[in-house]
Amino acid sequence: MRRPFIRTAILALLVWPCCVLAATVQIQIKGMNFHPDTVTVTPGTTVTWTNDDSFAHTATSDTKLWDSGLLQPGRSFSHTFDKPGSFPYHCSVHTFMTGTVTVK
Ligand SMILES: [Cu+2]
């Protein structure tokens, strides 16, 4: 009765980290910067921006592919990148804040 549970738990531990790492990338917004400001991901990856600053920011595509809208402190926004390419973005409140997501 115990063994199948242990086997399932071990399997879950082996599978879970690889899939999570492959499918999502976190970008922190802090100190008026995107951290990291450039990321390279594989197609199908979901990028999540989290605002860890004490005031609102956005993650807005330069080519209008996505727009987080105003992200209040502590809030997150996610976008999934399906097609290869280079996707620059900025904060629409502070336009000097820029970043790029490269998909290949
Ligand atoms: Cu900003």
Short mmCIF file of C-alpha atoms and ligand atoms in Angstrom, two decimals:
data_model
loop_
_atom_site.label_atom_id
_atom_site.label_comp_id
_atom_site.label_asym_id
_atom_site.label_seq_id
_atom_site.Cartn_x
_atom_site.Cartn_y
_atom_site.Cartn_z
CA MET A 1 0.00 0.00 0.00
CA ARG A 2 2.90 2.35 0.70
CA ARG A 3 5.04 1.51 -2.28
CA PRO A 4 2.85 2.77 -5.15
CA PHE A 5 2.53 6.09 -3.36
CA ILE A 6 6.31 6.42 -3.03
CA ARG A 7 6.80 5.50 -6.67
CA THR A 8 4.26 8.14 -7.74
CA ALA A 9 5.91 10.73 -5.52
CA ILE A 10 9.36 10.02 -6.96
CA LEU A 11 7.98 10.17 -10.50
CA ALA A 12 6.26 13.47 -9.78
CA LEU A 13 9.49 14.93 -8.40
CA LEU A 14 11.41 13.83 -11.49
CA VAL A 15 8.87 15.14 -14.00
CA TRP A 16 7.64 18.29 -12.32
CA PRO A 17 10.82 20.47 -12.24
CA CYS A 18 11.76 19.84 -15.86
CA CYS A 19 8.32 20.74 -17.21
CA VAL A 20 7.97 23.83 -15.07
CA LEU A 21 11.43 25.08 -16.04
CA ALA A 22 10.86 24.43 -19.72
CA ALA A 23 7.45 26.06 -19.92
CA THR A 24 7.72 29.23 -17.87
CA VAL A 25 10.16 32.09 -17.38
CA GLN A 26 9.87 34.70 -14.64
CA ILE A 27 10.80 38.34 -15.12
CA GLN A 28 10.89 40.57 -12.07
CA ILE A 29 10.12 44.27 -12.32
CA LYS A 30 12.12 46.06 -9.66
CA GLY A 31 14.10 49.29 -9.27
CA MET A 32 12.68 50.64 -12.55
CA ASN A 33 14.14 47.69 -14.46
CA PHE A 34 13.14 44.35 -15.90
CA HIS A 35 15.22 41.52 -14.36
CA PRO A 36 16.50 40.02 -16.54
CA ASP A 37 15.83 42.51 -19.34
CA THR A 38 16.65 39.98 -22.07
CA VAL A 39 15.50 36.38 -22.08
CA THR A 40 15.76 33.67 -24.71
CA VAL A 41 13.06 31.02 -24.62
CA THR A 42 11.75 28.14 -26.72
CA PRO A 43 8.40 28.38 -28.57
CA GLY A 44 5.46 27.68 -26.26
CA THR A 45 7.13 29.26 -23.22
CA THR A 46 5.00 31.40 -20.94
CA VAL A 47 6.74 34.51 -19.66
CA THR A 48 5.43 35.98 -16.40
CA TRP A 49 6.25 39.53 -15.34
CA THR A 50 5.83 40.27 -11.63
CA ASN A 51 5.89 43.81 -10.31
CA ASP A 52 8.06 43.83 -7.17
CA ASP A 53 8.39 47.61 -7.21
CA SER A 54 6.39 49.91 -4.96
CA PHE A 55 4.60 51.61 -7.87
CA ALA A 56 2.77 50.54 -11.03
CA HIS A 57 4.48 49.42 -14.26
CA THR A 58 3.46 47.75 -17.50
CA ALA A 59 5.01 45.13 -19.79
CA THR A 60 3.94 46.38 -23.21
CA SER A 61 4.99 44.93 -26.55
CA ASP A 62 6.62 47.50 -28.88
CA THR A 63 4.60 45.93 -31.72
CA LYS A 64 1.33 45.66 -29.76
CA LEU A 65 1.49 41.85 -29.45
CA TRP A 66 0.64 42.04 -25.76
CA ASP A 67 0.01 44.64 -23.07
CA SER A 68 -0.18 43.91 -19.37
CA GLY A 69 -2.01 47.13 -18.62
CA LEU A 70 -1.08 48.84 -15.36
CA LEU A 71 0.45 46.25 -13.05
CA GLN A 72 0.08 47.38 -9.46
CA PRO A 73 2.75 46.33 -6.94
CA GLY A 74 2.60 42.59 -6.34
CA ARG A 75 0.61 41.84 -9.49
CA SER A 76 1.69 39.57 -12.35
CA PHE A 77 1.00 39.24 -16.05
CA SER A 78 1.71 36.29 -18.34
CA HIS A 79 2.06 35.92 -22.10
CA THR A 80 2.82 32.74 -24.04
CA PHE A 81 5.24 33.03 -26.96
CA ASP A 82 4.42 30.54 -29.72
CA LYS A 83 6.33 31.94 -32.70
CA PRO A 84 10.09 32.43 -33.10
CA GLY A 85 11.35 35.99 -33.28
CA SER A 86 12.66 38.93 -31.31
CA PHE A 87 10.03 40.73 -29.27
CA PRO A 88 11.02 44.06 -27.71
CA TYR A 89 8.82 45.55 -25.00
CA HIS A 90 8.77 48.50 -22.62
CA CYS A 91 6.94 50.00 -19.67
CA SER A 92 4.36 52.45 -20.98
CA VAL A 93 4.64 54.56 -17.80
CA HIS A 94 8.45 54.75 -17.88
CA THR A 95 9.36 54.33 -21.56
CA PHE A 96 13.10 54.09 -20.75
CA MET A 97 12.37 50.71 -19.15
CA THR A 98 12.90 48.21 -21.96
CA GLY A 99 13.42 44.51 -22.47
CA THR A 100 13.45 41.85 -25.18
CA VAL A 101 12.07 38.33 -25.35
CA THR A 102 13.79 36.21 -28.00
CA VAL A 103 12.02 33.02 -29.08
CA LYS A 104 13.97 30.38 -30.97
CU CU B 1 7.41 51.46 -15.27
#
